[in-house]
CSV table of C-alpha atoms and ligand atoms in Angstrom, one decimal:
chain,number,residue,atom,x,y,z
A,93,MET,CA,-35.1,-12.1,4.5
A,94,GLY,CA,-33.7,-10.0,7.4
A,95,VAL,CA,-31.3,-7.1,6.8
A,96,ALA,CA,-27.8,-8.0,7.9
A,97,SER,CA,-26.6,-5.9,10.9
A,98,PRO,CA,-23.8,-3.5,10.1
A,99,LEU,CA,-20.2,-4.6,10.7
A,100,ASP,CA,-19.1,-4.3,14.3
A,101,THR,CA,-17.1,-1.0,14.3
A,102,VAL,CA,-14.8,0.4,17.1
A,103,ARG,CA,-13.2,3.9,17.2
A,104,THR,CA,-10.9,3.7,20.2
A,105,VAL,CA,-7.8,1.8,20.9
A,106,SER,CA,-9.2,0.5,24.2
A,107,ASP,CA,-12.3,-1.0,22.4
A,108,LEU,CA,-10.1,-2.5,19.7
A,109,ARG,CA,-7.9,-4.1,22.4
A,110,ALA,CA,-10.9,-5.4,24.3
A,111,ARG,CA,-12.4,-7.1,21.2
A,112,ILE,CA,-9.0,-8.7,20.3
A,113,ALA,CA,-8.3,-9.8,23.9
A,114,ALA,CA,-11.6,-11.7,23.9
A,115,TRP,CA,-10.6,-13.5,20.7
A,116,ARG,CA,-7.1,-14.2,22.1
A,117,ALA,CA,-8.7,-15.7,25.3
A,118,GLU,CA,-10.4,-18.2,23.0
A,119,GLY,CA,-7.1,-19.0,21.3
A,120,LEU,CA,-8.2,-17.5,17.9
A,121,ARG,CA,-5.7,-16.4,15.2
A,122,VAL,CA,-6.1,-12.7,14.3
A,123,GLY,CA,-5.4,-11.0,10.9
A,124,LEU,CA,-5.1,-7.3,10.3
A,125,VAL,CA,-5.8,-5.4,7.1
A,126,PRO,CA,-4.7,-1.8,7.4
A,127,THR,CA,-6.4,0.5,4.8
A,128,MET,CA,-7.2,4.1,4.1
A,129,GLY,CA,-10.6,3.2,2.8
A,130,ALA,CA,-11.9,3.9,-0.8
A,131,LEU,CA,-11.7,0.1,-1.1
A,132,HIS,CA,-11.4,-1.8,-4.4
A,133,ASP,CA,-10.7,-5.4,-5.4
A,134,GLY,CA,-7.0,-5.0,-4.4
A,135,HIS,CA,-8.1,-4.4,-0.7
A,136,ILE,CA,-10.7,-7.1,-1.0
A,137,SER,CA,-7.9,-9.6,-2.0
A,138,LEU,CA,-6.1,-8.6,1.3
A,139,VAL,CA,-9.3,-9.3,3.3
A,140,LYS,CA,-9.8,-12.6,1.5
A,141,ASN,CA,-6.2,-13.7,2.4
A,142,SER,CA,-6.7,-12.8,6.0
A,143,VAL,CA,-10.1,-14.5,6.2
A,144,ALA,CA,-8.6,-17.6,4.7
A,145,ASP,CA,-5.6,-17.7,7.0
A,146,CYS,CA,-7.0,-16.4,10.3
A,147,GLU,CA,-10.1,-17.0,12.4
A,148,LYS,CA,-10.7,-13.3,13.0
A,149,THR,CA,-10.0,-10.4,10.6
A,150,VAL,CA,-9.8,-6.8,11.6
A,151,VAL,CA,-9.9,-4.1,8.9
A,152,THR,CA,-8.6,-0.7,9.8
A,153,LEU,CA,-9.8,2.4,8.0
A,154,PHE,CA,-7.9,5.6,8.6
A,155,VAL,CA,-6.9,8.3,6.1
A,156,ASN,CA,-3.6,9.0,7.7
A,157,PRO,CA,-2.8,12.8,7.5
A,158,ALA,CA,0.9,12.1,8.4
A,159,GLN,CA,1.6,10.4,5.1
A,160,PHE,CA,0.3,13.2,2.9
A,161,GLY,CA,2.7,16.0,1.9
A,162,GLU,CA,1.8,19.6,1.4
A,163,GLY,CA,-0.2,20.1,-1.8
A,164,GLU,CA,-1.1,16.3,-1.9
A,165,ASP,CA,-4.6,14.9,-2.0
A,166,PHE,CA,-5.4,14.5,1.8
A,167,GLY,CA,-8.4,16.8,1.6
A,168,VAL,CA,-10.0,15.2,-1.5
A,169,TYR,CA,-9.0,11.6,-0.8
A,170,PRO,CA,-12.2,9.5,-1.4
A,171,ARG,CA,-14.0,8.6,1.8
A,172,ASN,CA,-17.1,6.3,2.1
A,173,GLU,CA,-17.0,4.3,5.4
A,174,GLU,CA,-20.5,2.8,5.0
A,175,ARG,CA,-19.7,1.3,1.6
A,176,ASP,CA,-16.2,0.1,2.7
A,177,ALA,CA,-17.7,-1.6,5.8
A,178,GLU,CA,-20.3,-3.4,3.7
A,179,MET,CA,-17.7,-4.5,1.2
A,180,VAL,CA,-15.4,-6.1,3.9
A,181,GLN,CA,-18.3,-7.5,5.8
A,182,ALA,CA,-19.4,-9.3,2.7
A,183,GLU,CA,-15.9,-11.0,2.6
A,184,GLY,CA,-16.2,-12.2,6.2
A,185,ALA,CA,-14.3,-9.4,8.1
A,186,ASP,CA,-15.2,-9.4,11.8
A,187,LEU,CA,-14.3,-5.9,13.0
A,188,LEU,CA,-13.7,-2.4,11.6
A,189,PHE,CA,-11.4,-0.1,13.4
A,190,ALA,CA,-12.1,3.4,12.2
A,191,PRO,CA,-10.5,5.9,14.6
A,192,GLY,CA,-10.6,9.6,14.3
A,193,VAL,CA,-7.4,11.7,13.9
A,194,GLU,CA,-7.5,12.7,17.6
A,195,GLU,CA,-7.5,9.0,18.7
A,196,VAL,CA,-4.4,8.2,16.6
A,197,TYR,CA,-2.6,11.5,17.1
A,198,PRO,CA,-3.8,12.9,20.4
A,199,GLU,CA,-2.7,16.4,21.3
A,200,GLY,CA,1.0,16.4,22.1
A,201,HIS,CA,1.8,13.2,20.0
A,202,SER,CA,5.4,13.7,18.8
A,203,THR,CA,7.0,10.3,18.2
A,204,LYS,CA,7.8,9.3,14.7
A,205,VAL,CA,9.1,6.1,13.2
A,206,HIS,CA,11.7,6.6,10.4
A,207,VAL,CA,13.0,3.7,8.5
A,208,GLY,CA,16.5,4.8,7.4
A,209,GLY,CA,17.9,3.7,4.0
A,210,LEU,CA,15.0,1.8,2.5
A,211,GLY,CA,12.5,4.6,3.4
A,212,ASP,CA,14.7,7.4,2.0
A,213,VAL,CA,14.9,6.3,-1.7
A,214,LEU,CA,12.4,6.2,-4.6
A,215,GLU,CA,9.0,7.1,-3.0
A,216,GLY,CA,10.9,8.5,0.0
A,217,GLU,CA,12.8,10.9,-2.2
A,218,PHE,CA,9.8,12.1,-4.3
A,219,ARG,CA,7.4,12.2,-1.3
A,220,PRO,CA,9.5,13.4,1.6
A,221,GLY,CA,7.9,12.4,4.9
A,222,PHE,CA,5.7,9.8,3.3
A,223,PHE,CA,7.3,6.7,4.7
A,224,THR,CA,7.7,8.3,8.1
A,225,GLY,CA,4.0,8.9,8.1
A,226,VAL,CA,3.3,5.3,6.9
A,227,ALA,CA,5.8,3.7,9.3
A,228,THR,CA,4.5,5.7,12.3
A,229,VAL,CA,0.8,4.8,11.7
A,230,VAL,CA,1.6,1.1,10.8
A,231,THR,CA,3.7,0.7,13.9
A,232,LYS,CA,0.9,2.1,16.0
A,233,LEU,CA,-1.8,-0.1,14.3
A,234,LEU,CA,0.4,-3.2,14.8
A,235,LEU,CA,1.0,-2.4,18.5
A,236,GLN,CA,-2.6,-1.5,19.1
A,237,SER,CA,-3.9,-4.8,17.7
A,238,LEU,CA,-0.9,-7.2,17.9
A,239,PRO,CA,-2.3,-9.4,15.2
A,240,ASP,CA,-0.7,-12.7,14.1
A,241,GLU,CA,-0.5,-11.5,10.5
A,242,ALA,CA,-0.9,-8.2,8.8
A,243,TYR,CA,-1.6,-8.0,5.0
A,244,PHE,CA,-0.3,-5.4,2.6
A,245,GLY,CA,-0.5,-5.1,-1.2
A,246,GLU,CA,2.5,-5.7,-3.4
A,247,LYS,CA,1.3,-2.8,-5.5
A,248,ASP,CA,3.0,-0.6,-2.8
A,249,TYR,CA,6.1,-2.8,-3.0
A,250,GLN,CA,8.5,-0.3,-1.3
A,251,GLN,CA,6.0,0.2,1.4
A,252,LEU,CA,5.8,-3.5,2.0
A,253,GLN,CA,9.6,-3.7,2.3
A,254,VAL,CA,9.7,-0.7,4.7
A,255,ILE,CA,7.0,-2.3,6.9
A,256,LYS,CA,8.9,-5.7,6.9
A,257,LYS,CA,12.0,-3.8,8.0
A,258,LEU,CA,10.4,-1.9,10.8
A,259,ILE,CA,8.8,-5.1,12.1
A,260,ARG,CA,12.3,-6.7,12.2
A,261,ASP,CA,14.1,-3.6,13.6
A,262,LEU,CA,11.5,-3.0,16.3
A,263,ASP,CA,10.9,-6.7,17.2
A,264,ILE,CA,7.2,-6.5,16.7
A,265,PRO,CA,5.8,-10.1,16.9
A,266,VAL,CA,3.8,-9.9,13.7
A,267,THR,CA,4.3,-11.3,10.2
A,268,ALA,CA,3.7,-8.9,7.3
A,269,THR,CA,2.3,-10.8,4.3
A,270,GLY,CA,2.5,-9.3,0.8
A,271,VAL,CA,-0.5,-10.0,-1.5
A,272,LYS,CA,-0.2,-10.0,-5.3
A,273,THR,CA,-1.3,-6.8,-7.1
A,274,VAL,CA,-4.8,-7.0,-8.6
A,275,ARG,CA,-5.0,-5.6,-12.1
A,276,GLU,CA,-7.7,-4.6,-14.6
A,277,ALA,CA,-7.9,-6.7,-17.7
A,278,ASP,CA,-5.7,-4.3,-19.6
A,279,GLY,CA,-2.9,-4.5,-16.9
A,280,LEU,CA,-3.6,-1.3,-14.9
A,281,ALA,CA,-3.0,-1.9,-11.2
A,282,LEU,CA,-6.1,-1.2,-9.1
A,283,SER,CA,-5.6,2.0,-7.0
A,284,SER,CA,-8.0,4.4,-5.2
A,285,ARG,CA,-6.2,7.1,-7.1
A,286,ASN,CA,-7.2,5.7,-10.6
A,287,ALA,CA,-10.5,7.6,-9.9
A,288,TYR,CA,-8.6,10.8,-10.7
A,289,LEU,CA,-8.0,9.7,-14.4
A,290,THR,CA,-10.1,11.2,-17.2
A,291,PRO,CA,-11.4,8.6,-19.7
A,292,GLU,CA,-8.6,9.6,-22.1
A,293,GLU,CA,-6.0,9.2,-19.4
A,294,ARG,CA,-7.5,5.9,-18.3
A,295,ALA,CA,-7.0,4.6,-21.8
A,296,GLN,CA,-3.3,5.6,-21.7
A,297,ALA,CA,-2.7,4.3,-18.1
A,298,PRO,CA,-2.0,0.6,-19.0
A,299,ILE,CA,1.2,1.7,-20.8
A,300,LEU,CA,2.8,1.9,-17.4
A,301,HIS,CA,2.4,-1.8,-16.7
A,302,GLY,CA,3.1,-2.8,-20.3
A,303,THR,CA,6.4,-0.8,-20.2
A,304,ILE,CA,7.8,-2.2,-16.9
A,305,ALA,CA,6.7,-5.7,-17.8
A,306,GLN,CA,8.8,-5.4,-21.0
A,307,VAL,CA,11.8,-4.1,-18.9
A,308,ALA,CA,11.4,-7.0,-16.6
A,309,GLU,CA,11.4,-9.5,-19.4
A,310,GLN,CA,14.5,-8.0,-21.1
A,311,VAL,CA,16.4,-7.8,-17.9
A,312,GLY,CA,15.6,-11.4,-17.3
A,313,ARG,CA,17.1,-12.2,-20.7
A,314,GLY,CA,20.3,-10.5,-19.7
A,315,GLU,CA,19.9,-7.0,-21.2
A,316,ASN,CA,21.4,-4.0,-19.5
A,317,PRO,CA,19.1,-2.5,-16.8
A,318,ARG,CA,20.4,1.0,-17.2
A,319,ASP,CA,19.7,1.0,-21.0
A,320,LEU,CA,16.2,-0.3,-20.4
A,321,GLU,CA,15.4,2.3,-17.8
A,322,ALA,CA,16.3,5.0,-20.3
A,323,TRP,CA,14.1,3.3,-23.0
A,324,ALA,CA,11.2,3.0,-20.5
A,325,LYS,CA,11.3,6.6,-19.5
A,326,GLY,CA,11.0,7.6,-23.2
A,327,GLN,CA,8.3,5.1,-23.8
A,328,LEU,CA,6.2,6.5,-20.9
A,329,GLU,CA,6.7,10.1,-22.0
A,330,ARG,CA,5.7,9.2,-25.6
A,331,GLY,CA,2.6,7.5,-24.1
A,332,GLY,CA,1.3,10.7,-22.4
A,333,PHE,CA,2.9,10.6,-19.0
A,334,TRP,CA,4.0,14.2,-18.5
A,335,GLN,CA,6.5,13.4,-15.7
A,336,VAL,CA,8.3,10.2,-14.9
A,337,ASP,CA,9.6,10.4,-11.3
A,338,TYR,CA,11.5,7.1,-11.7
A,339,VAL,CA,11.5,3.8,-13.6
A,340,THR,CA,14.2,1.6,-12.2
A,341,VAL,CA,15.5,-1.9,-11.7
A,342,ARG,CA,16.3,-2.6,-8.1
A,343,ASP,CA,17.3,-5.5,-5.8
A,344,ALA,CA,14.0,-6.9,-4.6
A,345,ALA,CA,14.9,-6.9,-0.9
A,346,THR,CA,17.3,-3.9,-0.4
A,347,LEU,CA,16.0,-1.7,-3.3
A,348,ASP,CA,19.6,-0.9,-4.2
A,349,GLU,CA,20.3,-0.5,-7.9
A,350,ALA,CA,20.4,-3.9,-9.5
A,351,ALA,CA,23.3,-4.6,-11.9
A,352,ASP,CA,21.7,-7.6,-13.5
A,353,ALA,CA,19.2,-10.4,-12.8
A,354,SER,CA,21.7,-12.6,-10.8
A,355,ARG,CA,19.7,-11.7,-7.6
A,356,PRO,CA,15.9,-11.3,-7.3
A,357,ALA,CA,15.1,-7.9,-8.8
A,358,ARG,CA,12.0,-5.7,-9.2
A,359,VAL,CA,11.2,-3.0,-11.7
A,360,LEU,CA,9.5,-0.1,-10.1
A,361,ALA,CA,8.0,3.1,-11.6
A,362,ALA,CA,6.2,6.2,-10.6
A,363,ALA,CA,4.8,8.6,-13.2
A,364,TRP,CA,2.2,11.3,-13.6
A,365,LEU,CA,-0.8,11.2,-15.9
A,366,GLY,CA,-3.0,14.2,-15.6
A,367,LYS,CA,-3.7,14.8,-11.9
A,368,ALA,CA,-2.8,11.2,-11.0
A,369,ARG,CA,0.6,9.9,-9.9
A,370,LEU,CA,0.6,6.2,-10.7
A,371,ILE,CA,3.0,3.7,-9.2
A,372,ASP,CA,3.5,0.1,-10.2
A,373,ASN,CA,6.1,-2.6,-10.0
A,374,VAL,CA,6.7,-6.1,-11.3
A,375,PRO,CA,9.2,-8.9,-10.5
A,376,VAL,CA,12.1,-9.7,-12.9
B,558,PAF,O1,-1.3,1.4,1.8
B,558,PAF,C1,-2.1,2.1,2.5
B,558,PAF,O2,-3.3,2.1,2.3
B,558,PAF,C2,-1.5,2.9,3.6
B,558,PAF,O3,-0.3,3.4,3.3
B,558,PAF,C3,-1.5,2.2,5.0
B,558,PAF,C4,-0.6,1.0,5.0
B,558,PAF,C5,-3.0,1.7,5.3
B,558,PAF,C6,-1.0,3.1,6.1
B,558,PAF,O4,-1.8,4.2,6.2
């Protein structure tokens, strides 16, 4: 049996555009899966969706320095391009775009995309600059590749809403598709940052999903969201989370505080367990 050749990989915007232009000339539909690498089954589910919907799938791999704050984990963020490339190739991806920092942010780069309102609350409040970093790089990736569809995990629910908003506001001719969160059997949402958990913390981590799922159920039954938020915070603290940044019931589209379940709502939470800051969300 022959050894499969490695996944076609490009590192410059001009090479990326040349590959995609050739596909376009053949009338092929193109899907984009933006990632920061350290891939797990959550990312693989994005690739699977793209491969199912589109004739060609581009996966991007770029650990974006602009979305990490001071003291955050940019330096230690797990990186393994070879393994990531093999994983997405096995799912049928056609091209990897893995640019260096100087290709994405060449000397003198100074334009930023800020999504006002949606990007300023929750994650935007606790990680100042995070969504500007995400919105800037995602705008660039979309304009560099101009895919038909781009795939993002619902695990980062607020990020997905921010991206949908920037696409609308900037008239980028792309559809952003949200893909359901992939979970471990005990409910923990897959995340590259789960690697930071010790075995003891890993055993405590599913409390996050269990708690917000209970909040969602009770809000759906007509209970008061504010009372449930207070209960959930205590529940997480008792479960070993040393800081709860937020646990909140929000309107699913605007992320404004939800008064009840009369409109689609979402329970979102972010809390610290050891060195890991875990986020999760569920629909009401
Ligand atoms: O969700 C991520 O992995 C990143 O925020 C993204 C969308 C690839 C932008 O760097």
